[in-house]
Amino acid sequence: LMPLRANALLASRGVGVLAPMANLALKAALGILRFLGPRTEGLKVREWDWKDFLDDQDYAGFLQQWRLQRRNSLEKNEAYLRWRLGFQGVDYRIVSAHRGDKLVGLSILRSCRPDGVPSLALMDVMTLESEPAVLSVLVDGWRRLAARTGEEVVLTMMSEHHAGRRSLWRFGFVRTPAVFSLILKCLSAKAKEKVLPDTTHWDLMW
């Protein structure tokens, strides 16, 4: 999770009086991390309603490039996204990154309130490895969205391997004690047993 403000979290633990001091410390720490982060010249970030994004952007072209970077991945084509994001009636938001007119990264977020703390859940993030600074510009977009909607935390769930590969700590993310168990079942004799439990081969997110 990436804490942005501490009001609700500290209030839920009966120490809300400490929130102003904690918020100043968080603001300073995030500012330093942003200053030390990769330069994002030429990249821009946009926020969308998910339907507007799919109607406007060349998601199919982006997905084709993204899949070349992955050994295993979900079949996240446009039809899948329209089903996944539409069937629950939840207000999903897309934060995307662009170089010129080219889509180079996207993320899917929604509001949630774990333990009463207003939060943004990062459900998915996809970036092109040819743009090493793209995650930095996406993080800026998440912070702006959280500031606009009043969320105090950005949280996500991904494998330890991919969290480390993306160096999430550089942006203020900290690991929580929560553990997620994934049940895998081999449905094809072509699948190699050693590949299935190896998280380096998977890029699954909550």
mmCIF file of C-alpha atoms in Angstrom, residues 1-204:
data_model
loop_
_atom_site.group_PDB
_atom_site.id
_atom_site.type_symbol
_atom_site.label_atom_id
_atom_site.label_comp_id
_atom_site.label_asym_id
_atom_site.label_seq_id
_atom_site.Cartn_x
_atom_site.Cartn_y
_atom_site.Cartn_z
ATOM 1 C CA LEU A 1 0.000 0.000 0.000
ATOM 2 C CA MET A 2 1.008 3.622 -0.578
ATOM 3 C CA PRO A 3 -0.229 5.880 2.253
ATOM 4 C CA LEU A 4 -1.059 9.419 1.153
ATOM 5 C CA ARG A 5 -2.808 10.703 4.281
ATOM 6 C CA ALA A 6 -3.345 9.197 7.713
ATOM 7 C CA ASN A 7 -6.613 10.754 8.952
ATOM 8 C CA ALA A 8 -8.946 7.746 8.820
ATOM 9 C CA LEU A 9 -6.294 5.162 9.655
ATOM 10 C CA LEU A 10 -5.167 6.911 12.831
ATOM 11 C CA ALA A 11 -8.726 7.832 13.808
ATOM 12 C CA SER A 12 -9.757 4.165 13.577
ATOM 13 C CA ARG A 13 -7.054 3.383 16.120
ATOM 14 C CA GLY A 14 -8.026 6.169 18.494
ATOM 15 C CA VAL A 15 -5.011 8.370 17.792
ATOM 16 C CA GLY A 16 -6.514 10.777 15.258
ATOM 17 C CA VAL A 17 -4.848 13.676 17.058
ATOM 18 C CA LEU A 18 -1.576 12.545 15.453
ATOM 19 C CA ALA A 19 -2.944 12.849 11.913
ATOM 20 C CA PRO A 20 -1.702 16.415 11.138
ATOM 21 C CA MET A 21 1.856 15.493 12.067
ATOM 22 C CA ALA A 22 1.678 12.193 10.185
ATOM 23 C CA ASN A 23 0.261 13.913 7.101
ATOM 24 C CA LEU A 24 3.137 16.390 7.034
ATOM 25 C CA ALA A 25 5.644 13.544 7.277
ATOM 26 C CA LEU A 26 3.921 11.624 4.468
ATOM 27 C CA LYS A 27 3.800 14.704 2.238
ATOM 28 C CA ALA A 28 7.496 15.346 2.766
ATOM 29 C CA ALA A 29 8.476 11.715 2.176
ATOM 30 C CA LEU A 30 6.407 11.405 -1.005
ATOM 31 C CA GLY A 31 7.791 14.705 -2.257
ATOM 32 C CA ILE A 32 11.357 13.487 -1.783
ATOM 33 C CA LEU A 33 10.621 10.183 -3.528
ATOM 34 C CA ARG A 34 9.030 12.026 -6.425
ATOM 35 C CA PHE A 35 12.038 14.339 -6.734
ATOM 36 C CA LEU A 36 14.412 11.367 -6.748
ATOM 37 C CA GLY A 37 12.289 9.363 -9.180
ATOM 38 C CA PRO A 38 12.928 8.865 -12.886
ATOM 39 C CA ARG A 39 12.418 11.798 -15.205
ATOM 40 C CA THR A 40 9.197 11.662 -17.190
ATOM 41 C CA GLU A 41 9.867 14.157 -20.004
ATOM 42 C CA GLY A 42 7.565 13.592 -22.967
ATOM 43 C CA LEU A 43 5.128 11.435 -21.011
ATOM 44 C CA LYS A 44 1.661 12.596 -20.062
ATOM 45 C CA VAL A 45 -1.013 11.064 -17.861
ATOM 46 C CA ARG A 46 -4.786 11.011 -18.407
ATOM 47 C CA GLU A 47 -7.756 9.840 -16.349
ATOM 48 C CA TRP A 48 -10.781 8.227 -17.959
ATOM 49 C CA ASP A 49 -14.085 6.541 -17.414
ATOM 50 C CA TRP A 50 -13.253 3.011 -18.574
ATOM 51 C CA LYS A 51 -15.858 3.016 -21.357
ATOM 52 C CA ASP A 52 -14.545 6.292 -22.784
ATOM 53 C CA PHE A 53 -11.015 4.896 -22.690
ATOM 54 C CA LEU A 54 -11.894 1.771 -24.673
ATOM 55 C CA ASP A 55 -13.894 3.796 -27.193
ATOM 56 C CA ASP A 56 -11.086 6.312 -27.753
ATOM 57 C CA GLN A 57 -7.760 4.490 -27.444
ATOM 58 C CA ASP A 58 -5.984 1.801 -29.484
ATOM 59 C CA TYR A 59 -6.071 -0.708 -26.661
ATOM 60 C CA ALA A 60 -5.727 -3.702 -29.020
ATOM 61 C CA GLY A 61 -2.443 -2.361 -30.404
ATOM 62 C CA PHE A 62 -1.113 -1.669 -26.920
ATOM 63 C CA LEU A 63 -2.155 -5.126 -25.692
ATOM 64 C CA GLN A 64 -0.335 -6.807 -28.566
ATOM 65 C CA GLN A 65 2.917 -5.094 -27.577
ATOM 66 C CA TRP A 66 2.383 -5.766 -23.871
ATOM 67 C CA ARG A 67 1.802 -9.498 -24.385
ATOM 68 C CA LEU A 68 5.159 -9.844 -26.113
ATOM 69 C CA GLN A 69 6.749 -9.031 -22.747
ATOM 70 C CA ARG A 70 4.884 -11.774 -20.820
ATOM 71 C CA ARG A 71 5.278 -15.538 -20.776
ATOM 72 C CA ASN A 72 1.851 -16.053 -19.190
ATOM 73 C CA SER A 73 -0.970 -13.555 -18.844
ATOM 74 C CA LEU A 74 -4.727 -13.321 -18.755
ATOM 75 C CA GLU A 75 -6.486 -12.871 -22.094
ATOM 76 C CA LYS A 76 -7.239 -9.218 -21.346
ATOM 77 C CA ASN A 77 -8.658 -8.193 -24.703
ATOM 78 C CA GLU A 78 -11.285 -5.476 -25.111
ATOM 79 C CA ALA A 79 -14.176 -7.939 -24.826
ATOM 80 C CA TYR A 80 -12.781 -9.232 -21.540
ATOM 81 C CA LEU A 81 -12.351 -5.729 -20.113
ATOM 82 C CA ARG A 82 -15.877 -4.713 -21.098
ATOM 83 C CA TRP A 83 -17.203 -7.805 -19.305
ATOM 84 C CA ARG A 84 -14.922 -7.529 -16.273
ATOM 85 C CA LEU A 85 -15.443 -3.814 -15.694
ATOM 86 C CA GLY A 86 -19.106 -3.695 -16.588
ATOM 87 C CA PHE A 87 -20.879 -6.562 -14.891
ATOM 88 C CA GLN A 88 -20.737 -5.311 -11.278
ATOM 89 C CA GLY A 89 -21.786 -1.723 -11.874
ATOM 90 C CA VAL A 90 -18.654 -0.397 -10.123
ATOM 91 C CA ASP A 91 -17.148 2.963 -11.104
ATOM 92 C CA TYR A 92 -13.775 1.825 -12.434
ATOM 93 C CA ARG A 93 -11.348 4.524 -13.515
ATOM 94 C CA ILE A 94 -8.518 4.239 -16.019
ATOM 95 C CA VAL A 95 -5.296 6.166 -15.494
ATOM 96 C CA SER A 96 -3.199 5.949 -18.656
ATOM 97 C CA ALA A 97 0.231 7.115 -19.787
ATOM 98 C CA HIS A 98 1.038 8.400 -23.278
ATOM 99 C CA ARG A 99 4.012 9.469 -25.332
ATOM 100 C CA GLY A 100 2.523 11.719 -27.930
ATOM 101 C CA ASP A 101 -0.497 9.863 -29.278
ATOM 102 C CA LYS A 102 0.877 6.432 -28.332
ATOM 103 C CA LEU A 103 -0.536 4.553 -25.348
ATOM 104 C CA VAL A 104 2.412 3.238 -23.287
ATOM 105 C CA GLY A 105 0.803 2.327 -19.954
ATOM 106 C CA LEU A 106 -2.542 1.924 -18.261
ATOM 107 C CA SER A 107 -3.930 1.150 -14.846
ATOM 108 C CA ILE A 108 -7.397 0.258 -13.543
ATOM 109 C CA LEU A 109 -8.580 1.561 -10.171
ATOM 110 C CA ARG A 110 -11.690 1.655 -8.010
ATOM 111 C CA SER A 111 -12.654 3.074 -4.636
ATOM 112 C CA CYS A 112 -12.881 0.825 -1.581
ATOM 113 C CA ARG A 113 -12.943 1.187 2.221
ATOM 114 C CA PRO A 114 -10.950 -1.576 3.957
ATOM 115 C CA ASP A 115 -11.317 -1.150 7.726
ATOM 116 C CA GLY A 116 -13.145 2.108 7.029
ATOM 117 C CA VAL A 117 -10.130 3.757 5.380
ATOM 118 C CA PRO A 118 -11.063 5.475 2.069
ATOM 119 C CA SER A 119 -8.731 3.884 -0.462
ATOM 120 C CA LEU A 120 -8.020 3.430 -4.140
ATOM 121 C CA ALA A 121 -7.578 -0.201 -5.151
ATOM 122 C CA LEU A 122 -5.136 -0.641 -8.011
ATOM 123 C CA MET A 123 -6.684 -3.591 -9.812
ATOM 124 C CA ASP A 124 -4.303 -3.847 -12.749
ATOM 125 C CA VAL A 125 -1.311 -2.083 -14.251
ATOM 126 C CA MET A 126 0.201 -2.709 -17.688
ATOM 127 C CA THR A 127 3.266 -0.888 -19.009
ATOM 128 C CA LEU A 128 5.581 -1.184 -21.978
ATOM 129 C CA GLU A 129 9.131 -2.039 -20.963
ATOM 130 C CA SER A 130 10.410 0.314 -23.666
ATOM 131 C CA GLU A 131 9.269 3.166 -21.384
ATOM 132 C CA PRO A 132 11.120 2.709 -18.058
ATOM 133 C CA ALA A 133 9.685 5.906 -16.537
ATOM 134 C CA VAL A 134 6.048 5.123 -17.323
ATOM 135 C CA LEU A 135 5.221 3.841 -13.836
ATOM 136 C CA SER A 136 6.335 7.136 -12.327
ATOM 137 C CA VAL A 137 3.843 9.135 -14.406
ATOM 138 C CA LEU A 138 1.077 6.633 -13.594
ATOM 139 C CA VAL A 139 1.780 7.032 -9.865
ATOM 140 C CA ASP A 140 1.329 10.784 -10.274
ATOM 141 C CA GLY A 141 -2.052 10.062 -11.832
ATOM 142 C CA TRP A 142 -3.058 7.822 -8.912
ATOM 143 C CA ARG A 143 -2.138 10.520 -6.419
ATOM 144 C CA ARG A 144 -4.150 13.147 -8.292
ATOM 145 C CA LEU A 145 -7.160 10.837 -8.511
ATOM 146 C CA ALA A 146 -6.927 10.064 -4.788
ATOM 147 C CA ALA A 147 -6.660 13.753 -3.933
ATOM 148 C CA ARG A 148 -9.728 14.556 -6.049
ATOM 149 C CA THR A 149 -11.877 11.750 -4.627
ATOM 150 C CA GLY A 150 -10.695 11.937 -1.004
ATOM 151 C CA GLU A 151 -8.956 8.561 -0.790
ATOM 152 C CA GLU A 152 -6.075 8.318 1.659
ATOM 153 C CA VAL A 153 -4.332 5.136 0.504
ATOM 154 C CA VAL A 154 -3.507 3.409 -2.774
ATOM 155 C CA LEU A 155 -3.411 -0.335 -2.266
ATOM 156 C CA THR A 156 -2.774 -3.285 -4.526
ATOM 157 C CA MET A 157 -1.985 -6.968 -4.509
ATOM 158 C CA MET A 158 0.696 -8.563 -6.657
ATOM 159 C CA SER A 159 3.409 -11.166 -6.342
ATOM 160 C CA GLU A 160 6.545 -10.290 -4.421
ATOM 161 C CA HIS A 161 8.564 -10.859 -7.590
ATOM 162 C CA HIS A 162 6.667 -8.314 -9.664
ATOM 163 C CA ALA A 163 6.441 -5.781 -6.828
ATOM 164 C CA GLY A 164 10.228 -5.959 -6.574
ATOM 165 C CA ARG A 165 10.695 -5.820 -10.331
ATOM 166 C CA ARG A 166 8.634 -2.654 -10.474
ATOM 167 C CA SER A 167 10.525 -1.219 -7.468
ATOM 168 C CA LEU A 168 7.305 -0.049 -5.857
ATOM 169 C CA TRP A 169 9.222 1.115 -2.773
ATOM 170 C CA ARG A 170 10.596 3.986 -4.895
ATOM 171 C CA PHE A 171 7.104 5.466 -4.988
ATOM 172 C CA GLY A 172 6.261 5.055 -1.297
ATOM 173 C CA PHE A 173 4.639 1.621 -1.329
ATOM 174 C CA VAL A 174 5.172 -0.543 1.745
ATOM 175 C CA ARG A 175 4.463 -4.236 2.133
ATOM 176 C CA THR A 176 1.648 -5.372 4.427
ATOM 177 C CA PRO A 177 1.427 -8.651 6.408
ATOM 178 C CA ALA A 178 -1.507 -9.814 4.253
ATOM 179 C CA VAL A 179 -0.935 -13.118 2.430
ATOM 180 C CA PHE A 180 -2.854 -14.262 -0.633
ATOM 181 C CA SER A 181 -3.024 -17.924 -1.655
ATOM 182 C CA LEU A 182 -3.531 -18.833 -5.297
ATOM 183 C CA ILE A 183 -4.803 -22.287 -6.266
ATOM 184 C CA LEU A 184 -3.502 -23.527 -9.616
ATOM 185 C CA LYS A 185 -4.780 -26.525 -11.544
ATOM 186 C CA CYS A 186 -3.011 -27.992 -14.544
ATOM 187 C CA LEU A 187 -5.555 -28.581 -17.317
ATOM 188 C CA SER A 188 -3.144 -29.431 -20.110
ATOM 189 C CA ALA A 189 -0.410 -32.027 -20.433
ATOM 190 C CA LYS A 190 1.570 -29.399 -22.356
ATOM 191 C CA ALA A 191 1.980 -27.271 -19.248
ATOM 192 C CA LYS A 192 5.233 -27.794 -17.404
ATOM 193 C CA GLU A 193 4.733 -28.461 -13.708
ATOM 194 C CA LYS A 194 7.712 -26.342 -12.685
ATOM 195 C CA VAL A 195 6.273 -23.316 -14.495
ATOM 196 C CA LEU A 196 2.947 -23.225 -12.662
ATOM 197 C CA PRO A 197 4.103 -22.480 -9.075
ATOM 198 C CA ASP A 198 6.903 -20.141 -10.198
ATOM 199 C CA THR A 199 5.573 -16.601 -9.695
ATOM 200 C CA THR A 200 8.175 -15.161 -12.067
ATOM 201 C CA HIS A 201 6.089 -16.628 -14.902
ATOM 202 C CA TRP A 202 2.836 -14.988 -13.809
ATOM 203 C CA ASP A 203 1.643 -11.414 -13.672
ATOM 204 C CA LEU A 204 -1.597 -11.712 -11.722
#
